[in-house]
Amino acid sequence: MAPTQKPKRPVATTVNDFVALPLRLPALPSYPREATHHLYVRAHAPKVPTASTPRELFLVNVPADATEVHIRSLFASQLGGARVESVAFEGARVGRGITAPVAPVRRKRKRGVEEEDGGEGEGEKEVGALPATREREVHRSGGTAVATFVDAASAELALKEARRAAKSGKATIVWGAGVEGKLPALGSARYLAHHRLRFPARHALQESVDAFMTALSAQEVARARALARLRSQPDEDGFITVGRGGKGDAAREEAAKLKGEELAKRQKKMIGEDFYRFQVRERKKDEAKDLVRGFEEDRRKVEELRKRRGKARPE
Amino acid sequence: MALAGNKRRKLDHVSSGDEEEDNASFASFEEAENAEDDVSDEEMDEDDVDEDMEDGSEEDDDEDGEEEDAPGSKQEQPANGADKPTKQQLAAQIGRKTGRTSAKDALASGASAFTSGTFKSNMFKLQVDELLENIQPRQGKREKAAEEALHVLKKTIEQIPARPAQEIEQAERGLAKEKIAIPFPDPRPPKDAKYKLEYARPSNINVVGSHALKTSNRAREVAELDMVIQMPSSLFQEKDFLNHRFFYKRSYYLACLAAGLKKAHAKAYNIQFQEMHGNALNPTIIIAPKQASSEQAEQKPVLKWQVNIVLAVAQDVFPVEKLGLDRNCVRATDAPDGSSANAPTPFYNSTLRSNMLVTPYLKLLHKAATSCSSFRDACLLGSSWLRQRGFGSNIAAGGFGNFEWSALMAALLSGGGPGDKPVLSGGYSSYQLLKATLQLLVVKDFSRQPFVIGTASTPPKLQDGSPVLWDEERHHNLLYKMTPWSYKLLQSAAKTTLSMLADQKFDGFESTFILRTDNTLMRFDMSLELEQTAFIKSDPSKTSNVQQSLRKLYQTLQRGLGDRVTLINIRQPASGPWNIGTARPNQHSKGSVTVGIVINSDNVNRTVDHGPSAENKAEAASFRKFWGEKAELRRFKDGSILESLIWSAGENGQSVLEQITRYLLQRHFSSAVEQSAKFMGDEFSRMIRNGASNACFEPFIEAYRKLERDMRDLEEVPLTIRQLMPADAQLRFASIDAPMVGRTSQQTKPADVTMQFEGSNRWPDDLGAIQRTKIAFLLKFSELLEENVEGVSTRIGLENEDTDVFNQGFLDVTYESGATFRLRIHHEREQSFLERQLKDKTTDPKSRELAALALAKYKCDSLKTPAHTQAVAQLCNRFPTLSGTMRLTKKWFASHLLSNHIAEEVIELLVARTFVQPWPWSAPSSVQTGFLRTLFWISRWDWRADPLIVDLSGSGELQQTELQAITTRFEAWRKLDPSLNRVVFFAASNVDQDGVSWTDGKPSKVVASRLTALARAAVSAVEQQKLGLEPASLFVSPVNDYDFVLHLSATATGRKRRSSKAAPAFKNLELETLNDTSLVGYDAVNSFYSELEILYGSSILFFVNGTDKPVIAGLWNPQTAPRSWKVNLSYSTIPVKTGAEDEVNAEINKEGILAEIARLGGDLITKIDVNR
C-alpha cells in the first residue's frame, strides 16, 4: 500500500449518515511515515433512546489506543471545544445491544444484583471483584464508542465541527495531541505494569475472596430460606410449590443417569449373548456384513489414495 | 417349526459361504466332514440347541485355526466374495493349505512368517495389486527399440569373423589398430605368457535377465536388457581357471566383440565397456542409443534403453571342485610354496563360477516362474523393496540386487529347509514369498553359519564375515558380491521391514515399497567421507586393492567402535563405463568412500572403555597392538586392573565417536586418510543449547520432586492433595532451552503443574465461586509453604480476569535454586458445570460459546496436558535422543516463525511419531536422524486426509478399537468441516483420543501449507546437498514472504539479559535483575503478540519468533479486501468512493493500522519493514 497510490482514490467525507473524520497520525521513530485514520461520527440513535441520548455521539472505528482522555482532548482542543462528559467503549459494555453502550463498569457479578433482592445494601454490587490488572485498556480494531457530552448543544457543535473538518479534505486534526503525560505509557512499560499488577498483594486478594465468600454464603442462606418458605407455605391459590430441594445437584443427577445405564447394561447381560440361536445367527450375519463393509471401505480408501497421490509408484 | 426351518436355511447359507472358501483350502477331508454335518443337521432337527453347540464348537475350531495361522485371511473372505477372484487370490487360497502343511515341517524359525496370512490386510493387498500393475514390465517404446537392437546385434555378432590364436602382445596390437583396448583385469597378463588368445563364433546367443523373465521393474530409469553370449568351450584349456587366464581370454573375446560391433554400429549406438556389477574381473559391453545432438534431442527425446552383453561359458568348462570357496586359484608368483600366500580366493572363484552359471540360473528362474504363479510378482515386489533401500547387484550398491533376490527365492522354492525341504511353497502369495524370504534373511546369519540349499557337505565359512549362501546344485555362493557390511545392512533392513509388517495398526505399504530410505543423512546417525586416493596411498602393500582396504577399514572400525555403534556401512562410488578405445581407467583414483554409522545412543558417549585384564596376556597384547599408545593400564575401583582407553568428553568439539574414528584412521591407515575424513553427524545436536541429553533437565526435575515432597509434607491443609501432575514442556524434557542451566539459574517461564485435591462435597455449586475457592486454597497453600519450607517464595497471580468460566488464579512457587513452578488447581466438577451450561437450552449463544471454549481449555489443561506430559517424559527415558530431537524440532518451528501457530504438544507428537512408528527406518538413535526423518514425514503428511495418531506408550497400548474410534472421530471432523476452517491438523495420541485438543482453530490452512512447503524445501535441500549440507541453513527463514515485519528491540523485550555477552560492565545491575523473582514469567514479546492477536487477529495473521531474534511478522487476511462500507467491520478502514452514486467502499487502512501497532508497541518496536 504505497502512499503514492492513495490520492488517486477519492476518499469519501461522509458515508451513510456518518461523518468520516480524518485524523492525522504523527510519524514515529519505528514507523517514520505519516498515516491517516478515519473516525466515523454521527449522532447517537439507539433503538431504545434514553434521557441522555441527545447528548451522545456514536463513534465508529475508534483507534485501538483511544482513551477517554484522547476523545475529550480531541473534541475540546481540536473540534470546537465541545466538552465530553464520559466515553463508553465497546469492549467494556455489559449485556446490552450494540446501539446502547453504557458507562464503563467493571463486570458486575450477577449474584450481586440478586443480592439486592435479598435486602442487602446497595454497595454489594462490587463485592469480591478481583483486583484490576491493567492500567490502561486498548480496544479491538474498528471498534465503536459512545461519547456523552455535557449537553445536547455541545454534541451538536462537535458533530458540526467534525463535518467541517472532514469537508476540508485535509487531515488537519492530529490524533493524540494534548494527551502527552496524562496517560500511562504504552509499549514495554505497559506490559511490565500488567505483569506486576497480575500479582496482587496477598492481603488484597484475601480480602476480595473473603468478601466474595461471605456474600455468597449470605446469598445462599437467603435463597435456601426463600425456597423453604415457598415449600412450606401454600401460595394464594392454595398450592405448595415443588422446588428443587437441597438434595438434587448436578453431580447426583449424573450419577443417577450412570446408574441407569449400568442397569440397562446388566439387563442385557442377563441373557447371554449366545443363548438363543437367532442371536448366534445374527451375530454371524453381522460379522459377515462387517467384513464386507470393511473391505468396501478399504477399497474406497485405496481409491481415494490413488486420486490424491496418483499412481502408486516407487519414488 | 416352519420358522425354525427358515432360520436354519439362513444359517446354512451363511456357512456354505464359508465352505466355498474352505473347500479350496482344506481339500477332501473337510468335505467329508461337511457331509457328516449335513447328516447331523437332519438328524438333530428338533434339538436346536445341541446342534448349535456343535456348530459353534466347530466354528470355533475353524476360527482358532485361522487366527493362529492367518489373521489377515479372515478379512480376505469378503474380498473373494465381492471381487472377482483373481489368479493370485486363488493361488493364495491354495497357498494357505500348503503353507500350513509345510509350515509344520519347515524350519521352525521361518514358520511364523509363512503362515501369517496371505496378505497383511485388505488395504495392503489392494495397494500391492495396484503397485504391481504399475511396475509390471510394459512393452513400451524403449523396450521395443531395445529389442529391435537386440536382433540387429545378434546378426552382427554372428557375422563377426573368427580370429586365430595369437600371442598376447600380437593380439593387443591387432586390436589397437582397430582402436580397441582390451579391458584386461588387474594385474595385466604377463608379457611372456605361454597361452594364446583367440576368438571364435559364439556357441550360443540368448537373452537373459529380468527382461526375459518379465520381472524387470518399470519404475527404473533405463530399460536394461541382458544378452548373454556363450563363448565356445574350445577356446579354453583345462588350467585356464588359474591365475586370471580365463579372464584374460574373456577380455580378449569381449574386445573382439566390441571391435565387430564398432565396425557395424558405431554410428547408431554408443558402445562402451563397463565393469559388470562393479566386478573388475568381469567387464562387459554396454550398448545404448547414441545421444542425439542437442537440437535433435529437443525434438525427440532419446529412448532410455541399454543392452548389456554378458559373456558366459559352458557349465562344464572347468571342474567344479577346483573352484570351491576354500580353493586358491591365483597362485602367488613370489612365494610359490608359502602356504599363507596361497590363501583361498573365494571372490575370484565365485566370479568364475558365475560366468559358468548364467544358463543354469536362467533355467532355475524360468522353472520357478512357471511352477510358482506369484513368483514374478514377488520378484517385482522384491526389486521395489531393494531399490527403495538402495540395494543393487552392483558391488558398490551392496551386491544384492534383483538377480540375487530372484535366484534366492527360486532356490528356496526347491530347498533350503531341514532335510532340504523347500522353504517356500509354490502356492504362496507374492506377499508371503516376500515376507518369508525376508524372514530367512533375518533369522539366519549367513556370515556366521553358511546357509546351504541342497544337501551338501557344509562349505567352509569365509574368514572375513562375508555371507555364504551356498547353492549346492550349482555349486555357487549366491552372495559372493556382498560385503560383510552390506550384508549387515540388508539384514537390518529386512528386520525393520518385518517388524513394520507385523505392526497391525499401521499400513506399512508406503514404507515397504514406496519411500526411499537410502538418503545417507536420514539413514545414518553419523557419516564420514574418506578420499579414496588417500586410502590407496596409505596401503603399504601397494596392491591397490580397494576392496581389501575397505574390509580392513570395516574391521578396524567395528573392533574400535564396538558397542557404541549398531551398524557400520561403507559405500564406495560405483564405477562408470569407459570408452572401448581407451584403457580401463583406474576406478579408484578418485571419488570418496562414505562410511555410514548407526550409533547405539546408550553407549556412544562413554568416555572410558574397559579392555581385557592385564593378566590375560594374549588378549592384552592384542588390545595394545590395536590401540597403540592410547591403551593404558588402569586400576579401577573394584580392584581390577584392566587395559583401558580414556576419551575426553568434548575435546575441541569432537564427539567421542569422532575422536575414536580419527585415532583409528591415523593409527591403522595414515594421517592423510584422517585428514581427508569429513564428519557429519554432531552438527545438529550441537545446535541445541546445553547439550541434547536428558541430563540437563535433571536439576529441574529434581526441584520438581522437592516441590512434590514439600507439598505432601504440609500439615493442616484444608484438603489433602490427591496428586500433583506436571503439565509443562520443561517437565517432559521438551522445552527448547533446558531450565535452570547455563549462566543464570533464573527461569524465564514457570513450569505449569496441575494440582488435584481429594474429593469433597463442600465445594460451592457455582463456577465463579469455585474459581474464588481455588484462589482461597492457593492463598492458604502459599502461606503454608512460606511458613514450612525454607528458601521458597510464593505469590499468587491472576489470569482470565474477565471471565470466571476459566481458571482465574495460580500460585507461583520459586525455590532458591531458581526453579519456579506455577500451580493450578484442577477441580473435577468444573467439567460437569461447563457441560451443563452447554446443554442448557436457555443459555445464550455467547455464553455457550464461552462455555465450550472453557470446557476445551479445562480438558486440555487439566486432563490432556498432564497425561501427555507423563507419556512424553516416559518416552524420553526410553529413547535417549527423543528429548534432543523434540527440542531441535521446536527450534526449527520457532525459527520459521511457526511456534505461535502450532502447539508444542503437536510438535512433540510429530517427533514422537518418528520414534514409535519409525518405519521405514528403525527408531532414530541420534538427533540428526530423528529431526530429518520428522521433517521428511511432515513434508509428506497430507493433513487433509490423514490424521496424526501416535501411540505414546510405545508398547502398543493403543488398542485397535481405540484407533478405530479416533479415525471415526477424524472422519466426523472432516465431514463437519470439509473446508478445514476449524481443525486442520488432527493430532491424537493414546492419552488424547479427541485429536483436537491442541489443534482446534490453530494452525490455519495457510500456516499448515506453509509448514508443508518449508518441510519440503528442507527435505529437498537434504536430498540435494547430502553430506555437504550445512545444518544451520535449514533454520534460516526469509522474512520477505511476510507482508510486514516488526523488528523488536532486544533490550526492551528483556531478551538481551539472557544473552551471555551483554553489558559486562554492569554486572552488579544485571545480577540484581536476575535475583528479582518478580520478573519470572514476564515475556514482553508474548504479551505484545497476544494483545495484537486479540486486537487484529481477524484481519492479520501474525507469526512470532519464539526464540533468538525477536520478530513479529504479519500477513493481511485476504478477507479484508475492499467491500461496501458498514459499521461492524473488525478492522480500521478508509471510506473510498467507488465512483458510483453515493456508494462508499471500505478499504483496510494498512498504514493506519501499522501506525497504531507502532504506538501500541512503543519502545518494543525498533523498526517496521513493509514488504507489500
Coordinates of N, CA and C in Angstrom, one line a residue, chain B residues 355-511:
Chain B
N355 N 30.4 -67.0 -14.3 CA 30.4 -67.0 -15.8 C 29.9 -68.3 -16.3
M356 N 30.1 -69.3 -15.5 CA 29.7 -70.7 -16.0 C 28.3 -70.9 -15.7
L357 N 27.7 -70.1 -14.9 CA 26.3 -70.5 -14.4 C 25.2 -69.6 -14.9
V358 N 25.5 -68.8 -15.9 CA 24.5 -67.9 -16.5 C 23.3 -68.7 -16.9
T359 N 23.5 -69.7 -17.7 CA 22.4 -70.5 -18.2 C 21.7 -71.3 -17.2
P360 N 22.4 -72.0 -16.3 CA 21.7 -72.8 -15.3 C 20.8 -71.9 -14.4
Y361 N 21.2 -70.7 -14.1 CA 20.4 -69.8 -13.3 C 19.2 -69.3 -14.1
L362 N 19.4 -69.1 -15.4 CA 18.3 -68.7 -16.2 C 17.2 -69.8 -16.2
K363 N 17.7 -71.1 -16.2 CA 16.8 -72.2 -16.2 C 16.1 -72.3 -14.9
L364 N 16.8 -72.1 -13.8 CA 16.2 -72.1 -12.5 C 15.1 -71.1 -12.4
L365 N 15.4 -69.9 -12.8 CA 14.4 -68.8 -12.7 C 13.2 -69.1 -13.5
H366 N 13.4 -69.7 -14.7 CA 12.3 -70.0 -15.5 C 11.4 -71.1 -14.9
K367 N 12.1 -72.0 -14.3 CA 11.3 -73.1 -13.7 C 10.5 -72.5 -12.5
A368 N 11.1 -71.7 -11.8 CA 10.4 -71.1 -10.6 C 9.2 -70.3 -11.1
A369 N 9.4 -69.5 -12.2 CA 8.4 -68.7 -12.7 C 7.2 -69.5 -13.2
T370 N 7.5 -70.7 -13.7 CA 6.4 -71.5 -14.2 C 5.7 -72.3 -13.1
S371 N 6.5 -72.7 -12.1 CA 5.9 -73.6 -11.1 C 5.2 -72.7 -10.0
C372 N 5.6 -71.5 -9.9 CA 5.0 -70.7 -8.8 C 4.4 -69.5 -9.4
S373 N 3.1 -69.4 -9.3 CA 2.4 -68.4 -10.1 C 2.7 -67.0 -9.6
S374 N 3.0 -66.8 -8.3 CA 3.2 -65.4 -7.9 C 4.7 -65.1 -7.8
F375 N 5.5 -66.0 -8.4 CA 7.0 -65.8 -8.3 C 7.3 -64.4 -9.0
R376 N 6.8 -64.2 -10.1 CA 7.1 -62.9 -10.9 C 6.7 -61.7 -10.0
D377 N 5.5 -61.8 -9.5 CA 5.1 -60.6 -8.6 C 6.0 -60.5 -7.4
A378 N 6.4 -61.6 -6.9 CA 7.3 -61.5 -5.7 C 8.6 -60.9 -6.1
C379 N 9.1 -61.2 -7.3 CA 10.4 -60.6 -7.8 C 10.2 -59.1 -8.0
L380 N 9.1 -58.7 -8.5 CA 8.8 -57.3 -8.7 C 8.8 -56.6 -7.3
L381 N 8.1 -57.2 -6.4 CA 8.0 -56.6 -5.1 C 9.4 -56.5 -4.5
G382 N 10.1 -57.6 -4.6 CA 11.4 -57.6 -4.0 C 12.3 -56.6 -4.7
S383 N 12.2 -56.4 -6.0 CA 13.0 -55.4 -6.6 C 12.7 -54.0 -6.1
S384 N 11.4 -53.8 -5.9 CA 11.0 -52.5 -5.4 C 11.6 -52.3 -4.0
W385 N 11.4 -53.3 -3.2 CA 11.9 -53.3 -1.8 C 13.4 -52.9 -1.8
L386 N 14.1 -53.7 -2.6 CA 15.6 -53.5 -2.7 C 15.9 -52.1 -3.2
R387 N 15.2 -51.7 -4.2 CA 15.5 -50.4 -4.8 C 15.3 -49.2 -3.9
Q388 N 14.2 -49.3 -3.1 CA 13.9 -48.2 -2.2 C 15.0 -48.2 -1.0
R389 N 15.7 -49.3 -0.9 CA 16.7 -49.3 0.2 C 18.1 -49.2 -0.4
G390 N 18.2 -48.9 -1.6 CA 19.5 -48.6 -2.2 C 20.3 -49.8 -2.5
F391 N 19.7 -51.0 -2.5 CA 20.5 -52.2 -2.8 C 20.4 -52.5 -4.3
G392 N 21.5 -53.1 -4.8 CA 21.6 -53.4 -6.2 C 22.6 -54.5 -6.4
S393 N 22.6 -55.1 -7.6 CA 23.5 -56.1 -7.9 C 25.0 -55.6 -7.9
N394 N 25.1 -54.3 -8.2 CA 26.5 -53.8 -8.2 C 27.1 -53.9 -6.8
I395 N 28.4 -54.2 -6.8 CA 29.1 -54.4 -5.6 C 29.0 -53.1 -4.8
A396 N 29.1 -52.0 -5.5 CA 29.0 -50.7 -4.8 C 27.7 -50.5 -4.1
A397 N 26.7 -51.1 -4.7 CA 25.3 -51.0 -4.1 C 25.0 -52.2 -3.2
G398 N 26.0 -52.9 -2.8 CA 25.7 -54.0 -1.8 C 25.8 -55.4 -2.4
G399 N 25.7 -55.5 -3.7 CA 25.9 -56.8 -4.3 C 24.7 -57.7 -4.1
F400 N 23.5 -57.1 -3.8 CA 22.3 -57.9 -3.6 C 21.2 -57.2 -4.4
G401 N 21.0 -57.6 -5.6 CA 20.0 -56.9 -6.4 C 18.9 -57.9 -6.9
N402 N 18.3 -57.5 -8.0 CA 17.2 -58.3 -8.5 C 17.5 -59.7 -8.7
F403 N 18.7 -59.9 -9.4 CA 19.1 -61.2 -9.7 C 19.2 -62.1 -8.5
E404 N 20.0 -61.6 -7.5 CA 20.2 -62.3 -6.3 C 18.9 -62.6 -5.6
W405 N 18.0 -61.6 -5.6 CA 16.7 -61.8 -4.9 C 15.9 -62.9 -5.6
S406 N 15.8 -62.9 -6.9 CA 15.0 -63.9 -7.6 C 15.7 -65.2 -7.5
A407 N 17.0 -65.3 -7.6 CA 17.7 -66.6 -7.6 C 17.5 -67.2 -6.2
L408 N 17.6 -66.3 -5.2 CA 17.4 -66.8 -3.8 C 16.0 -67.4 -3.6
M409 N 15.0 -66.7 -4.1 CA 13.7 -67.2 -4.0 C 13.5 -68.5 -4.8
A410 N 14.0 -68.5 -6.0 CA 13.9 -69.7 -6.8 C 14.5 -70.9 -6.1
A411 N 15.7 -70.6 -5.5 CA 16.4 -71.7 -4.9 C 15.6 -72.2 -3.6
L412 N 15.0 -71.2 -3.0 CA 14.3 -71.6 -1.8 C 13.0 -72.3 -2.1
L413 N 12.5 -72.1 -3.3 CA 11.3 -72.9 -3.7 C 11.7 -74.3 -3.9
S414 N 13.0 -74.6 -4.0 CA 13.3 -76.0 -4.3 C 14.0 -76.7 -3.1
G415 N 14.4 -75.9 -2.1 CA 15.1 -76.5 -1.0 C 15.4 -75.5 0.1
G416 N 16.3 -75.9 1.0 CA 16.8 -74.9 1.9 C 16.3 -75.2 3.4
G417 N 15.2 -75.9 3.5 CA 14.7 -76.3 4.8 C 15.4 -77.5 5.4
P418 N 15.0 -77.9 6.5 CA 15.7 -79.1 7.1 C 15.4 -80.3 6.2
G419 N 16.4 -81.1 6.0 CA 16.2 -82.2 5.1 C 16.0 -81.7 3.6
D420 N 16.4 -80.5 3.4 CA 16.3 -79.9 2.1 C 14.9 -79.9 1.6
K421 N 13.9 -79.7 2.5 CA 12.5 -79.4 2.1 C 12.5 -78.0 1.6
P422 N 11.6 -77.7 0.7 CA 11.6 -76.3 0.2 C 11.2 -75.3 1.3
V423 N 11.8 -74.2 1.4 CA 11.4 -73.2 2.4 C 10.2 -72.5 2.0
L424 N 10.1 -72.2 0.7 CA 9.0 -71.5 0.1 C 8.1 -72.6 -0.6
S425 N 6.8 -72.3 -0.6 CA 5.9 -73.1 -1.4 C 5.4 -72.4 -2.6
G426 N 5.2 -73.2 -3.6 CA 4.7 -72.7 -4.9 C 3.4 -72.0 -4.7
G427 N 2.7 -72.3 -3.7 CA 1.3 -71.8 -3.5 C 1.3 -70.5 -2.8
Y428 N 2.4 -70.0 -2.3 CA 2.4 -68.7 -1.5 C 2.0 -67.6 -2.4
S429 N 1.4 -66.6 -1.7 CA 1.1 -65.4 -2.5 C 2.4 -64.6 -2.6
S430 N 2.4 -63.5 -3.4 CA 3.6 -62.8 -3.6 C 4.1 -62.2 -2.3
Y431 N 3.1 -61.7 -1.5 CA 3.5 -61.1 -0.2 C 4.1 -62.2 0.7
Q432 N 3.5 -63.4 0.7 CA 4.1 -64.4 1.6 C 5.5 -64.8 1.1
L433 N 5.7 -64.8 -0.2 CA 7.1 -65.1 -0.7 C 8.1 -64.0 -0.2
L434 N 7.6 -62.8 -0.3 CA 8.5 -61.7 0.1 C 8.8 -61.8 1.6
K435 N 7.7 -62.0 2.4 CA 7.9 -62.0 3.8 C 8.7 -63.2 4.3
A436 N 8.5 -64.3 3.7 CA 9.2 -65.5 4.1 C 10.7 -65.3 3.8
T437 N 11.0 -64.8 2.6 CA 12.4 -64.6 2.2 C 13.1 -63.6 3.2
L438 N 12.3 -62.5 3.5 CA 12.9 -61.6 4.4 C 13.2 -62.2 5.8
Q439 N 12.2 -63.0 6.2 CA 12.3 -63.7 7.5 C 13.6 -64.6 7.5
L440 N 13.8 -65.3 6.4 CA 15.0 -66.1 6.3 C 16.3 -65.2 6.5
L441 N 16.2 -64.1 5.8 CA 17.4 -63.2 5.9 C 17.6 -62.7 7.3
V442 N 16.6 -62.5 8.0 CA 16.7 -62.0 9.4 C 17.1 -63.1 10.3
V443 N 16.5 -64.3 10.2 CA 16.7 -65.3 11.2 C 18.1 -66.0 11.1
K444 N 18.5 -66.2 9.9 CA 19.7 -66.9 9.7 C 20.9 -65.9 9.5
D445 N 22.0 -66.2 10.1 CA 23.1 -65.3 9.9 C 24.1 -66.0 8.9
F446 N 24.0 -65.7 7.7 CA 24.8 -66.4 6.7 C 26.3 -66.2 6.8
S447 N 26.6 -65.1 7.5 CA 28.1 -64.9 7.7 C 28.6 -65.7 8.8
R448 N 27.8 -66.1 9.7 CA 28.3 -66.9 10.8 C 28.2 -68.4 10.5
Q449 N 27.1 -68.7 9.9 CA 26.8 -70.1 9.5 C 26.3 -70.2 8.1
P450 N 27.2 -70.7 7.2 CA 26.7 -70.7 5.8 C 25.4 -71.3 5.6
F451 N 24.6 -70.8 4.8 CA 23.2 -71.3 4.6 C 23.3 -72.2 3.3
V452 N 22.9 -73.4 3.4 CA 23.0 -74.3 2.3 C 21.7 -74.7 1.7
I453 N 21.5 -74.5 0.4 CA 20.3 -75.0 -0.2 C 20.7 -76.3 -1.0
G454 N 20.1 -77.3 -0.7 CA 20.5 -78.6 -1.3 C 21.3 -79.4 -0.2
T455 N 21.5 -80.7 -0.4 CA 22.2 -81.5 0.5 C 23.6 -81.5 0.2
A456 N 24.5 -81.0 1.1 CA 25.9 -81.0 0.7 C 26.7 -81.0 2.0
S457 N 27.9 -81.4 1.8 CA 28.9 -81.2 2.9 C 29.0 -79.7 3.0
T458 N 29.0 -79.2 4.3 CA 29.0 -77.8 4.5 C 30.2 -77.1 3.9
P459 N 30.0 -76.1 3.2 CA 31.1 -75.4 2.6 C 31.8 -74.6 3.7
P460 N 33.1 -74.3 3.5 CA 33.8 -73.6 4.5 C 33.3 -72.2 4.6
K461 N 33.3 -71.7 5.8 CA 32.9 -70.4 6.1 C 34.0 -69.4 5.7
L462 N 33.5 -68.2 5.3 CA 34.5 -67.2 4.8 C 35.1 -66.5 6.1
Q463 N 36.4 -66.2 6.0 CA 37.1 -65.7 7.1 C 36.6 -64.3 7.6
D464 N 36.3 -63.4 6.6 CA 36.2 -62.0 7.0 C 34.7 -61.6 7.3
G465 N 33.9 -62.6 7.5 CA 32.5 -62.3 7.8 C 31.6 -62.0 6.6
S466 N 32.1 -62.4 5.4 CA 31.2 -62.3 4.3 C 30.2 -63.4 4.3
P467 N 29.0 -63.1 3.8 CA 28.0 -64.1 3.9 C 28.1 -65.2 2.9
V468 N 27.7 -66.4 3.2 CA 27.7 -67.5 2.3 C 26.3 -68.1 2.1
L469 N 25.8 -68.1 0.9 CA 24.5 -68.7 0.7 C 24.8 -69.7 -0.4
W470 N 25.0 -70.9 0.0 CA 25.6 -71.9 -0.9 C 24.5 -72.7 -1.6
D471 N 24.5 -72.5 -3.0 CA 23.6 -73.2 -3.8 C 24.3 -74.5 -4.2
E472 N 23.9 -75.6 -3.6 CA 24.7 -76.8 -3.8 C 24.5 -77.4 -5.2
E473 N 23.3 -77.2 -5.7 CA 23.1 -77.8 -7.0 C 24.0 -77.2 -8.1
R474 N 24.2 -75.9 -7.9 CA 25.0 -75.2 -8.9 C 26.4 -74.9 -8.4
H475 N 26.7 -75.3 -7.1 CA 28.0 -75.1 -6.5 C 28.4 -73.6 -6.6
H476 N 27.6 -72.8 -6.0 CA 27.9 -71.4 -6.1 C 27.5 -70.7 -4.9
N477 N 28.2 -69.6 -4.5 CA 27.8 -68.8 -3.4 C 27.1 -67.6 -4.0
L478 N 25.8 -67.6 -3.8 CA 24.9 -66.6 -4.4 C 25.3 -65.2 -4.0
L479 N 25.8 -65.1 -2.8 CA 26.0 -63.7 -2.2 C 27.5 -63.3 -2.3
Y480 N 28.2 -63.9 -3.3 CA 29.7 -63.7 -3.3 C 30.0 -62.2 -3.5
K481 N 29.1 -61.4 -4.0 CA 29.4 -60.0 -4.2 C 29.2 -59.2 -3.0
M482 N 28.5 -59.8 -2.0 CA 28.2 -59.0 -0.8 C 29.4 -58.8 0.1
T483 N 29.4 -57.7 0.7 CA 30.5 -57.4 1.7 C 29.9 -57.7 3.1
P484 N 30.7 -57.8 4.1 CA 30.2 -58.0 5.4 C 29.2 -56.9 5.8
W485 N 29.6 -55.7 5.4 CA 28.7 -54.5 5.9 C 27.5 -54.5 5.1
S486 N 27.5 -54.8 3.8 CA 26.3 -54.7 3.0 C 25.3 -55.8 3.5
Y487 N 25.9 -56.9 3.9 CA 25.1 -58.0 4.4 C 24.4 -57.6 5.7
K488 N 25.1 -56.9 6.6 CA 24.6 -56.5 7.9 C 23.5 -55.4 7.6
L489 N 23.7 -54.6 6.6 CA 22.7 -53.6 6.3 C 21.4 -54.2 5.7
L490 N 21.6 -55.2 4.9 CA 20.5 -55.9 4.3 C 19.7 -56.6 5.4
Q491 N 20.4 -57.2 6.3 CA 19.7 -57.9 7.5 C 18.9 -56.9 8.3
S492 N 19.6 -55.7 8.6 CA 18.8 -54.8 9.4 C 17.6 -54.2 8.7
A493 N 17.8 -54.0 7.3 CA 16.6 -53.5 6.6 C 15.5 -54.6 6.6
A494 N 15.9 -55.8 6.5 CA 14.9 -56.9 6.4 C 14.2 -57.0 7.8
K495 N 15.0 -56.8 8.8 CA 14.5 -56.9 10.2 C 13.4 -55.7 10.4
T496 N 13.9 -54.5 10.0 CA 13.0 -53.4 10.2 C 11.7 -53.6 9.4
T497 N 11.8 -54.1 8.2 CA 10.6 -54.3 7.4 C 9.7 -55.3 8.0
L498 N 10.3 -56.4 8.6 CA 9.4 -57.4 9.2 C 8.7 -56.9 10.4
S499 N 9.4 -56.1 11.2 CA 8.7 -55.6 12.4 C 7.6 -54.6 12.0
M500 N 7.9 -53.9 10.9 CA 6.9 -53.0 10.4 C 5.7 -53.7 9.9
L501 N 5.9 -54.8 9.2 CA 4.8 -55.5 8.6 C 4.0 -56.2 9.7
A502 N 4.7 -56.4 10.9 CA 4.0 -57.1 12.0 C 3.1 -56.1 12.7
D503 N 3.4 -54.8 12.5 CA 2.6 -53.7 13.2 C 1.2 -53.6 12.6
Q504 N 0.3 -54.2 13.3 CA -1.1 -54.3 12.6 C -1.8 -53.0 12.6
K505 N -1.4 -52.0 13.4 CA -2.1 -50.8 13.4 C -1.7 -49.8 12.3
F506 N -0.7 -50.3 11.6 CA -0.1 -49.3 10.7 C 0.0 -49.9 9.3
D507 N -0.4 -49.2 8.3 CA -0.4 -49.7 7.0 C 1.0 -49.5 6.4
G508 N 1.7 -50.6 6.4 CA 3.1 -50.5 6.0 C 3.4 -50.4 4.5
F509 N 2.4 -50.3 3.7 CA 2.6 -50.4 2.3 C 3.6 -49.3 1.8
E510 N 3.3 -48.1 2.1 CA 4.2 -47.0 1.6 C 5.6 -47.2 2.1
S511 N 5.8 -47.5 3.4 CA 7.1 -47.6 3.9 C 7.9 -48.8 3.3

